[in-house]
Amino acid sequence: EVIDDATLMSQLQLDPAGQLLGAQCSGALVLARLGLLDGVPACTDLTTKPWVEQAGIDVLNQPFFARDNVATAGGCLASQYLAFWLIARLVGIEAAQEALHYVAPVGEKEDYVSRAMRNVSPYLLEAGAVI
């Protein structure tokens, strides 16, 4: 319903040339409708996947993907990858690692950071971020 509301959608002033854009789950459908995923694959949740595909977007079977200044994550628990990517892009990889380590469960901190690095660092390299 939201993406069919032209008045609401016109309020979104998103510009990947000057902003970092992140979308999780159905947010990928919003980015697709705004034309911000043209030619770019995306991640989303399994419920939203058919609609994102109907919008002409190739949906990846992975939790995170980024190209340039646009990132998508699929699944509620993939939010940590979006946060990690944003912090790494804005402040640096060490700050992202420290932030995730801080909020990760006791006994799993290193695993969380390692998993985030595995899922996000390839896209940081593509963006020219210092690792």
Coordinates of C-alpha atoms in Angstrom, one line a residue:
E1 CA 0.0 0.0 0.0
V2 CA 2.8 2.4 0.9
I3 CA 4.6 2.1 -2.4
D4 CA 1.3 2.8 -4.2
D5 CA 0.8 6.1 -2.4
A6 CA 2.3 8.6 -4.8
T7 CA 1.9 11.5 -2.2
L8 CA 3.9 9.5 0.4
M9 CA 6.5 8.2 -2.0
S10 CA 7.1 11.7 -3.4
Q11 CA 8.1 12.8 0.1
L12 CA 11.1 10.6 0.0
Q13 CA 14.0 12.6 -1.2
L14 CA 16.7 10.0 -1.5
D15 CA 20.0 10.6 -3.5
P16 CA 22.6 7.9 -3.5
A17 CA 25.1 10.3 -5.0
G18 CA 25.2 12.2 -1.7
Q19 CA 23.6 9.8 0.9
L20 CA 24.2 6.3 2.2
L21 CA 21.0 4.4 1.7
G22 CA 20.1 1.2 3.5
A23 CA 17.0 -0.9 3.2
Q24 CA 16.0 -3.9 5.1
C25 CA 13.3 -6.4 4.0
S26 CA 10.4 -4.6 2.5
G27 CA 12.5 -1.4 2.3
A28 CA 14.1 -3.0 -0.8
L29 CA 10.6 -2.7 -2.5
V30 CA 10.5 1.0 -1.6
L31 CA 14.0 1.6 -3.2
A32 CA 12.9 -0.4 -6.2
R33 CA 9.8 1.7 -6.7
L34 CA 11.9 4.8 -6.4
G35 CA 14.2 3.5 -9.2
L36 CA 17.2 3.3 -6.9
L37 CA 17.8 -0.4 -7.5
D38 CA 17.7 -0.2 -11.4
G39 CA 20.3 -2.8 -12.5
V40 CA 21.2 -3.6 -8.9
P41 CA 20.4 -6.9 -7.2
A42 CA 19.0 -6.7 -3.7
C43 CA 18.4 -8.7 -0.5
T44 CA 15.0 -8.9 1.1
D45 CA 12.9 -11.1 3.3
L46 CA 11.2 -14.2 1.9
T47 CA 7.7 -12.6 2.3
T48 CA 8.6 -9.5 0.3
K49 CA 10.8 -11.4 -2.3
P50 CA 8.0 -12.0 -4.9
W51 CA 7.0 -8.3 -4.9
V52 CA 10.6 -7.2 -5.3
E53 CA 11.1 -9.6 -8.1
Q54 CA 7.9 -8.3 -9.8
A55 CA 9.5 -4.9 -9.6
G56 CA 12.2 -6.3 -11.9
I57 CA 14.9 -6.7 -9.2
D58 CA 17.1 -9.7 -9.0
V59 CA 16.8 -10.9 -5.4
L60 CA 19.9 -12.6 -3.9
N61 CA 19.8 -15.5 -1.5
Q62 CA 22.1 -13.8 1.0
P63 CA 21.7 -11.5 4.0
F64 CA 23.5 -8.4 2.7
F65 CA 24.5 -6.7 -0.5
A66 CA 25.8 -3.2 -1.3
R67 CA 26.8 -1.3 -4.4
D68 CA 28.2 2.1 -4.1
N69 CA 26.1 4.0 -1.6
V70 CA 23.1 1.7 -1.6
A71 CA 22.8 -1.4 0.7
T72 CA 20.1 -3.9 1.3
A73 CA 19.6 -6.6 3.9
G74 CA 17.3 -9.6 4.0
G75 CA 15.8 -10.8 7.2
C76 CA 15.2 -9.1 10.6
L77 CA 18.5 -10.2 12.0
A78 CA 20.4 -8.9 9.0
S79 CA 20.0 -5.4 10.5
Q80 CA 23.3 -5.8 12.1
Y81 CA 25.0 -5.9 8.7
L82 CA 23.3 -2.7 7.6
A83 CA 24.5 -1.0 10.8
F84 CA 28.0 -2.4 10.4
W85 CA 28.2 -1.2 6.8
L86 CA 26.9 2.3 7.7
I87 CA 29.3 2.7 10.6
A88 CA 32.2 1.4 8.6
R89 CA 31.5 3.8 5.7
L90 CA 31.0 6.8 8.0
V91 CA 33.6 6.2 10.7
G92 CA 35.7 3.3 9.7
I93 CA 35.9 -0.5 10.0
E94 CA 37.4 -0.5 13.5
A95 CA 34.5 1.6 14.8
A96 CA 32.0 -0.8 13.2
Q97 CA 33.8 -3.8 14.8
E98 CA 33.8 -2.1 18.2
A99 CA 30.1 -1.2 18.0
L100 CA 29.0 -4.7 17.0
H101 CA 31.3 -6.2 19.6
Y102 CA 29.6 -4.0 22.3
V103 CA 26.1 -5.1 21.5
A104 CA 26.7 -8.7 20.6
P105 CA 25.8 -11.4 23.2
V106 CA 28.3 -12.4 25.7
G107 CA 30.2 -15.5 24.6
E108 CA 29.4 -14.7 20.9
K109 CA 31.0 -11.4 20.4
E110 CA 33.9 -12.5 18.2
D111 CA 31.5 -14.7 16.2
Y112 CA 29.2 -11.8 15.5
V113 CA 32.1 -9.5 14.4
S114 CA 33.6 -12.2 12.3
R115 CA 30.3 -13.0 10.6
A116 CA 29.7 -9.3 9.9
M117 CA 33.2 -8.9 8.4
R118 CA 32.6 -11.9 6.2
N119 CA 29.2 -10.6 4.9
V120 CA 30.0 -6.9 4.6
S121 CA 33.7 -6.4 4.0
P122 CA 33.6 -7.4 0.3
Y123 CA 31.3 -4.4 -0.3
L124 CA 33.5 -2.1 1.8
L125 CA 36.4 -3.0 -0.5
E126 CA 34.4 -2.2 -3.6
A127 CA 33.5 1.2 -2.1
G128 CA 37.2 1.9 -1.4
A129 CA 36.8 1.8 2.4
V130 CA 39.9 1.2 4.4
I131 CA 39.9 -2.1 6.2

